[in-house]
Coordinates of C-alpha atoms and ligand atoms in Angstrom, one line a residue:
X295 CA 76.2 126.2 47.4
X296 CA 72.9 123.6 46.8
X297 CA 69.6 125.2 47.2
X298 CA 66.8 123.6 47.5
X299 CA 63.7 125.7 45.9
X300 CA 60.2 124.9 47.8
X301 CA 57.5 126.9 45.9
X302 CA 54.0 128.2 47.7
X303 CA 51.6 127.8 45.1
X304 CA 48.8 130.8 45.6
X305 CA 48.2 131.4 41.7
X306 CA 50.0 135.1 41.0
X307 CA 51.0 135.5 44.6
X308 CA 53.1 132.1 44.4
X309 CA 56.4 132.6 45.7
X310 CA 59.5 130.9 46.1
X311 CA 60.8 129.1 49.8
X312 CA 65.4 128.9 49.5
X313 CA 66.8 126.5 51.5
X314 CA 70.1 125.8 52.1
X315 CA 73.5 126.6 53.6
X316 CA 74.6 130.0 51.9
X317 CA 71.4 130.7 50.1
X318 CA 71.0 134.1 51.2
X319 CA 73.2 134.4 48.0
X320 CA 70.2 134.3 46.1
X321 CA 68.3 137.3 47.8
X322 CA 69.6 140.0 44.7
X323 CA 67.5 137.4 42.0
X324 CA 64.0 138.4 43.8
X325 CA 64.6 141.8 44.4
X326 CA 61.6 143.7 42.9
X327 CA 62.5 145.7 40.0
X328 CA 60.0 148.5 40.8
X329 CA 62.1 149.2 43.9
X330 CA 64.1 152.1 44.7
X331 CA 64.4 151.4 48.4
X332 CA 64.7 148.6 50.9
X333 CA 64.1 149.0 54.4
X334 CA 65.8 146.1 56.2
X335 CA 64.2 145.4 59.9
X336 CA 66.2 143.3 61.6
X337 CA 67.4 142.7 65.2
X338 CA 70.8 144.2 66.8
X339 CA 73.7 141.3 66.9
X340 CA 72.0 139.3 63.2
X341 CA 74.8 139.3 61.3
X342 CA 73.6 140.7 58.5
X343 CA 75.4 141.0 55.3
X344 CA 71.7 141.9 53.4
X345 CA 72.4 145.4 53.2
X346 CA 75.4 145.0 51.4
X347 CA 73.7 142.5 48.7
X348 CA 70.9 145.2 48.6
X349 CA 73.0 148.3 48.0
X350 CA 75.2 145.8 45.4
X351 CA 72.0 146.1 43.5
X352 CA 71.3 149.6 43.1
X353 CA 69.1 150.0 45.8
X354 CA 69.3 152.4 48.4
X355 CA 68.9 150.9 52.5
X356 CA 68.0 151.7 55.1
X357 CA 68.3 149.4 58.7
X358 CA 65.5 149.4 61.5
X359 CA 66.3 147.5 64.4
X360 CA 63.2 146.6 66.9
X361 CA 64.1 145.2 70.3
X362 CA 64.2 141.8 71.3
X363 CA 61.3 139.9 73.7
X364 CA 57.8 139.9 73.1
X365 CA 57.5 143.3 74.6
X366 CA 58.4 144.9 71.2
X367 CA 55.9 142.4 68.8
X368 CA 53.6 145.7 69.1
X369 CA 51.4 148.3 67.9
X370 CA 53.8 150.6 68.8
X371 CA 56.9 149.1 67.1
X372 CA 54.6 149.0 64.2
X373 CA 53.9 152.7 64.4
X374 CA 57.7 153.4 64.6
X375 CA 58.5 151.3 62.5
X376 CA 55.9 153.3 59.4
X377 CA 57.0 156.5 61.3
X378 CA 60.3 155.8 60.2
X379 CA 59.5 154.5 56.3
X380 CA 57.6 158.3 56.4
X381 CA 60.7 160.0 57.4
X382 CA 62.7 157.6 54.8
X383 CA 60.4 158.0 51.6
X384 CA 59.3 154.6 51.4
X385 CA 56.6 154.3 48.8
X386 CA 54.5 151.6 48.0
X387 CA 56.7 150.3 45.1
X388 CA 59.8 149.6 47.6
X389 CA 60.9 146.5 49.9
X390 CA 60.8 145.8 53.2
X391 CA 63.0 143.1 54.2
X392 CA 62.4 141.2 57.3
X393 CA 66.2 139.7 58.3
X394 CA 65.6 137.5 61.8
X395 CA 63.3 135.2 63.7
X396 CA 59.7 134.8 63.4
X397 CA 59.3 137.8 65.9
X398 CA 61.0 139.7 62.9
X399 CA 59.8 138.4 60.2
X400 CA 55.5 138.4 61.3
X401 CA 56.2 142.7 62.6
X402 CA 58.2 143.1 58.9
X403 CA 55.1 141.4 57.8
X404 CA 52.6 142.8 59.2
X405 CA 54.1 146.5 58.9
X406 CA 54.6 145.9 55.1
X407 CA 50.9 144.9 54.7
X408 CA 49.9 147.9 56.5
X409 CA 52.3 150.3 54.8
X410 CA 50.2 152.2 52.0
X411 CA 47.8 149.3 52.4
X412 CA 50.8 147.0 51.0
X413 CA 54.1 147.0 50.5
X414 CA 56.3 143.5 49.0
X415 CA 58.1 142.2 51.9
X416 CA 60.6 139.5 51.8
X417 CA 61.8 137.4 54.5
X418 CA 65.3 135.8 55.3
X419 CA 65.0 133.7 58.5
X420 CA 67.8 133.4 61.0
X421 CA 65.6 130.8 63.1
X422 CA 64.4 127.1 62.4
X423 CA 61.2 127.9 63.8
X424 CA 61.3 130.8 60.9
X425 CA 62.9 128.6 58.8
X426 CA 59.7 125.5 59.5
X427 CA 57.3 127.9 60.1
X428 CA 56.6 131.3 60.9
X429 CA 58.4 133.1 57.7
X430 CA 56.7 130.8 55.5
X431 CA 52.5 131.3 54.8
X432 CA 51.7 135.3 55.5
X433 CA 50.3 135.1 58.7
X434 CA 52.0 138.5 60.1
X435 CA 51.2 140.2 63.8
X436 CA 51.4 142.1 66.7
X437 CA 50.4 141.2 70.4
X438 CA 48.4 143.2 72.7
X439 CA 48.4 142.8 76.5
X440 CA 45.1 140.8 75.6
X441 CA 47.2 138.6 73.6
X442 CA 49.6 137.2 71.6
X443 CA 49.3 137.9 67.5
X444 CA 45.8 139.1 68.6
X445 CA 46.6 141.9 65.7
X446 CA 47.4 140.7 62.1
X447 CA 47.0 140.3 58.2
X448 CA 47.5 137.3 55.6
X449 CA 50.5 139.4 53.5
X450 CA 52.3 136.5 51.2
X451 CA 55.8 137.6 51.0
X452 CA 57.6 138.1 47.8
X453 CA 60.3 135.3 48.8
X454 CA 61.6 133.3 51.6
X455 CA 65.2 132.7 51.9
X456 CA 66.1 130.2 54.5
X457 CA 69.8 130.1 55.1
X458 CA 70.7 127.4 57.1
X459 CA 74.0 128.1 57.6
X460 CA 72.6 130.8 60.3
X461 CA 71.4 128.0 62.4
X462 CA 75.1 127.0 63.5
X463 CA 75.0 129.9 66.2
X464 CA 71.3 129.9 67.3
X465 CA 71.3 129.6 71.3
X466 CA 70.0 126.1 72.1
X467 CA 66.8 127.3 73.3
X468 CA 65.8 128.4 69.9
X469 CA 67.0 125.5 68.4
X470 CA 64.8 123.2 70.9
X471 CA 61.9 125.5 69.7
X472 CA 62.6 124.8 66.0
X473 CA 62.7 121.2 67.0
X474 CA 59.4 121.2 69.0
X475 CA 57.9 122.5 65.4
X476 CA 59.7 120.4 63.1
X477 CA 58.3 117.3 65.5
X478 CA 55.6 118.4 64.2
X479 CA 55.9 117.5 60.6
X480 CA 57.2 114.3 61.4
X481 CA 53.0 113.0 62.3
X482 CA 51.4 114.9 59.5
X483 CA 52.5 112.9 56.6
X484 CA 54.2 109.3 56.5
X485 CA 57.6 111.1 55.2
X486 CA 61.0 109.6 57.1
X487 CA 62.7 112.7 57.9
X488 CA 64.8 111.3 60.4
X489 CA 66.5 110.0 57.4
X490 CA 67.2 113.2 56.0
X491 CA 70.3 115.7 56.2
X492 CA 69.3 119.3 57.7
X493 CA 69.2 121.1 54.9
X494 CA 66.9 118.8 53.0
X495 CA 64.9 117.7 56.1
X496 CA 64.3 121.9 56.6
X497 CA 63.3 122.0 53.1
X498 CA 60.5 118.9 53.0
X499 CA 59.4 120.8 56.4
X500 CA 58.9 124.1 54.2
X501 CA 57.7 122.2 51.2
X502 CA 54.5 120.4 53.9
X503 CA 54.1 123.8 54.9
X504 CA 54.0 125.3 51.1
X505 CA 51.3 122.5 50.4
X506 CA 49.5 123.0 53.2
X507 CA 49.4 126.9 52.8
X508 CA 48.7 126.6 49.0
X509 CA 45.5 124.5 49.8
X510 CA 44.2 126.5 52.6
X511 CA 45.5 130.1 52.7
X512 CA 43.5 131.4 55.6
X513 CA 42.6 128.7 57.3
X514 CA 39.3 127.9 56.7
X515 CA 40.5 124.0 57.4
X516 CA 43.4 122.2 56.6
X517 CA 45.9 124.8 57.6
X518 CA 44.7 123.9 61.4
X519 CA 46.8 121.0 61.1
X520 CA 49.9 122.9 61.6
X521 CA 48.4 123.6 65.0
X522 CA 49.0 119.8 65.8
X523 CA 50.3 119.7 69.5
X524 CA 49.5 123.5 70.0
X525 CA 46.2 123.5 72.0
X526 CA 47.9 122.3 75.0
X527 CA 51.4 123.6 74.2
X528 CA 49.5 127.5 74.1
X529 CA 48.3 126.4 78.0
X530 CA 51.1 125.6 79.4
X531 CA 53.4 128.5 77.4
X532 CA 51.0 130.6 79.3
X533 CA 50.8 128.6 82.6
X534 CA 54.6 128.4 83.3
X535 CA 54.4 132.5 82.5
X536 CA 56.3 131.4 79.4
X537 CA 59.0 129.5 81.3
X538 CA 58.8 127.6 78.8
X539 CA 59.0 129.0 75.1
X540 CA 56.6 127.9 72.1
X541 CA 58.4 124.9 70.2
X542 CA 59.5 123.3 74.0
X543 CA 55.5 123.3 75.2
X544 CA 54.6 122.3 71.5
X545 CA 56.6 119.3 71.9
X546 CA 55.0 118.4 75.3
X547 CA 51.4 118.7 73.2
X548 CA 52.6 116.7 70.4
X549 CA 52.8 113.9 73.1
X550 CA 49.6 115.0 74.9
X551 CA 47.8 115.1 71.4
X552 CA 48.9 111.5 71.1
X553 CA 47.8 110.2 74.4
X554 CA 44.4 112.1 74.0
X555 CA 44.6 110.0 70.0
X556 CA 45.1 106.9 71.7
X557 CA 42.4 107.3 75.1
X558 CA 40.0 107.7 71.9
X559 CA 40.4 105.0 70.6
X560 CA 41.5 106.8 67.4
X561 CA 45.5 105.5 67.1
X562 CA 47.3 102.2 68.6
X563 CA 49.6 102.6 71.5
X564 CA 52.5 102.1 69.1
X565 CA 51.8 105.6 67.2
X566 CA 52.2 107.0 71.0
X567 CA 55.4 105.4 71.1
X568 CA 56.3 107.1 68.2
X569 CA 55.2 110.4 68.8
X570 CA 57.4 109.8 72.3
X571 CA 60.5 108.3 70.0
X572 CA 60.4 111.3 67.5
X573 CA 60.2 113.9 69.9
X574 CA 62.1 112.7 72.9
X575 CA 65.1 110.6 71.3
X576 CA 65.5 112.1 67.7
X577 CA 64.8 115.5 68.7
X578 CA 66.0 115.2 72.8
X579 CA 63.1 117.1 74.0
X580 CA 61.0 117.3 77.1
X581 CA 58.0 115.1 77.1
X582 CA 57.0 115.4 80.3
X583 CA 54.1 118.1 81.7
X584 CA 56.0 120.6 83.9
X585 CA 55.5 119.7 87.7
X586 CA 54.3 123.8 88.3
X587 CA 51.5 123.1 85.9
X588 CA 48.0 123.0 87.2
X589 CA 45.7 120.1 85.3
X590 CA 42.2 121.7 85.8
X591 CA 44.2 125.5 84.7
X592 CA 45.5 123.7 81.4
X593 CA 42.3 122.0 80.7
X594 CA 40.7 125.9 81.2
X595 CA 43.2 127.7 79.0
X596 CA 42.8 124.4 76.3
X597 CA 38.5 125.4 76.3
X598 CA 39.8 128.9 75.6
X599 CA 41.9 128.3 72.6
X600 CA 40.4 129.5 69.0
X601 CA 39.9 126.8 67.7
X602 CA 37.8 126.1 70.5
X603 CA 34.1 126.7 68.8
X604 CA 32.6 123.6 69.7
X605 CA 33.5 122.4 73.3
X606 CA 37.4 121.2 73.7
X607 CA 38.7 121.3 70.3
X608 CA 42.2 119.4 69.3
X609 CA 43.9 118.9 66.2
X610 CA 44.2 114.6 67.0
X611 CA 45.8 111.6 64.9
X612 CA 43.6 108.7 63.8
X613 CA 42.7 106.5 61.5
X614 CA 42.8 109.1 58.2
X615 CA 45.6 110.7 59.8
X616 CA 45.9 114.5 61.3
X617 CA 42.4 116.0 62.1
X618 CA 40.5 118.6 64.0
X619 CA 38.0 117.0 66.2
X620 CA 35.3 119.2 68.4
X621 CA 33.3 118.6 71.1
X622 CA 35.7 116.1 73.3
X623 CA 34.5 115.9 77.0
X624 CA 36.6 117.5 79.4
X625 CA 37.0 114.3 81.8
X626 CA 38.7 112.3 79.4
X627 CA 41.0 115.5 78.6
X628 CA 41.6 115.6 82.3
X629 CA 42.4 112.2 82.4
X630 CA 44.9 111.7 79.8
X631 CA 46.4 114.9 81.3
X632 CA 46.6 113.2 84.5
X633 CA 48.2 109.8 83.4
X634 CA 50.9 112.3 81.6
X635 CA 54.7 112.1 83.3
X636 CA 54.9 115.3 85.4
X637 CA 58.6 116.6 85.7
Ligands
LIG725 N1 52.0 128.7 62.3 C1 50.8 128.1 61.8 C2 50.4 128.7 60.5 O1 51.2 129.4 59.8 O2 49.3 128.5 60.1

């Protein structure tokens, strides 16, 4: 086994980001050594060989499965969930262990900040769009019917192990997902990862994140980049009643976001072709806005996003590359929408 080690730099909260195939291996090495007790919280049907590791180390586990769908990302799987570490003994010096998706991983998140005001969590992702993304940066949550992730905390795990080997059996819907996000990467620096293996291009995905992350913890600017291609993919997640899931709408964005560059005269009509070449033939995904969509609905959801503070805001390519740019008029957001392929 090769892991590759991706580091998020946040002074004394840095942590370590595994990659690789087989690198849950390395889970025992960043076990706290305050800890008694892990609780892992995990999904049914994730093969999960963690508790073993765990109990290998002298720690004594304990297993919470929440449900799968949305439905369960909740205050009241959260309450269950701390119900649960009660009834256990879980004290603050112990480990919660989030073993999944980013569903998994941002409740294990989020009900490790909230347990006695903060408990170490760590995460192994089972997902590329955990793997890319969600495990990686503390951003943890909960929906409400109001929302998604409407409920949250920053809580920096302790370590993120991303075993790749998991991603052999994820159902091809996730994997398009995971795609839709790592499209992403692929416009917000000049690296070729097309040229890369999986394993390493998952790592240089982590390591954009990490750098990102490190420079911008809560977002007060340059983490809104990672929303590039999610103002309109959010829209039409919610206008095709979530037909189609995040990473599949994100990619759709990531070609909107390009068109929108390009009627701005901020990017050539080659880095559209790109942004269409990366996301549609390397990664095979849809590029096309859904034919149930309604234009003037998407451009409403898109003046509701929150980044939304001044006018139509997007997260657009140009000249100094990846940006957030306010105030654009909603015509020429309607027409780029409008010139888009409808399938
Ligand atoms: N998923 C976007 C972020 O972590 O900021």
């Amino acid at each position: 086994m090769s892991s590759r080690i991706v580091k998020v730099e946040l002074a004394d909260r840095s942590y370590d980001v595994v990659v690789g195939m087989g690198a849950v291996s390395s889970l025992p090495k960043y076990l706290p050594k305050k800890a008694k007790r892990a609780v892992i919280i995990t999904q049914q049907g994730i093969d999960n060989q963690v508790s073993d590791m765990v109990e290998a180390a002298g720690l004594q586990c304990e297993t919470a499965y929440i449900g799968r769908g949305e439905e369960f990302k909740s205050l009241q799987t959260i309450q269950q969930l701390c119900e649960s570490f009660a009834q256990w003994g879980i004290t603050r010096n112990d480990l919660i262990i989030g073993v999944g998706g980013g569903m998994v991983t941002d409740v294990a998140g989020f009900a490790a900040a909230s347990w006695h005001r903060g408990t170490d969590v760590i995460h192994v992702s089972t997902s590329l769009v955990g793997m890319v993304d969600a495990a990686i940066g503390g951003k943890t949550g909960v929906n409400l019917p109001a929302g998604k992730n409407l409920v949250g905390a920053f809580w920096q795990p302790k370590a993120v192990i991303c075993d790749t080997a998991f991603l052999a059996t994820l159902p091809s819907k996730e994997l398009r997902c995971g795609h839709g996000e790592m499209a992403k990467y692929h416009f917000l620096t000049g690296d070729d990862l097309v040229s890369l293996d999986l394993d390493d291009r998952v790592a240089r995905c982590a390591q954009i994140k990490a750098d990102i992350v490190s420079s911008d913890e809560r977002e007060g600017g340059l983490r809104a980049l990672l929303n590039y291609g999610h103002t309109l993919g959010h829209a039409i997640e919610i206008e095709t009643n979530f037909a189609l899931a995040h990473g599949e709408a994100v990619a759709i964005g990531l070609i909107f976001a390009s068109k929108l560059a390009h009627s701005l005269g901020r990017i050539p009509k080659e880095r559209v072709d790109y942004h269409l070449r990366i996301v549609g033939e390397t990664y095979g995904l849809q590029t096309a806005i859904p034919k149930s969509c309604s234009l003037d609905r998407l451009v409403t959801l898109m003046a509701k996003d929150k980044k939304a503070v001044d006018g139509l805001t997007f997260v657009l390519d140009g000249p100094q590359g990846v940006e957030t740019v306010a105030g654009i008029q909603p015509q020429i957001v309607h027409q780029t929408l409008e010139a888009m392929e409808v399938l």
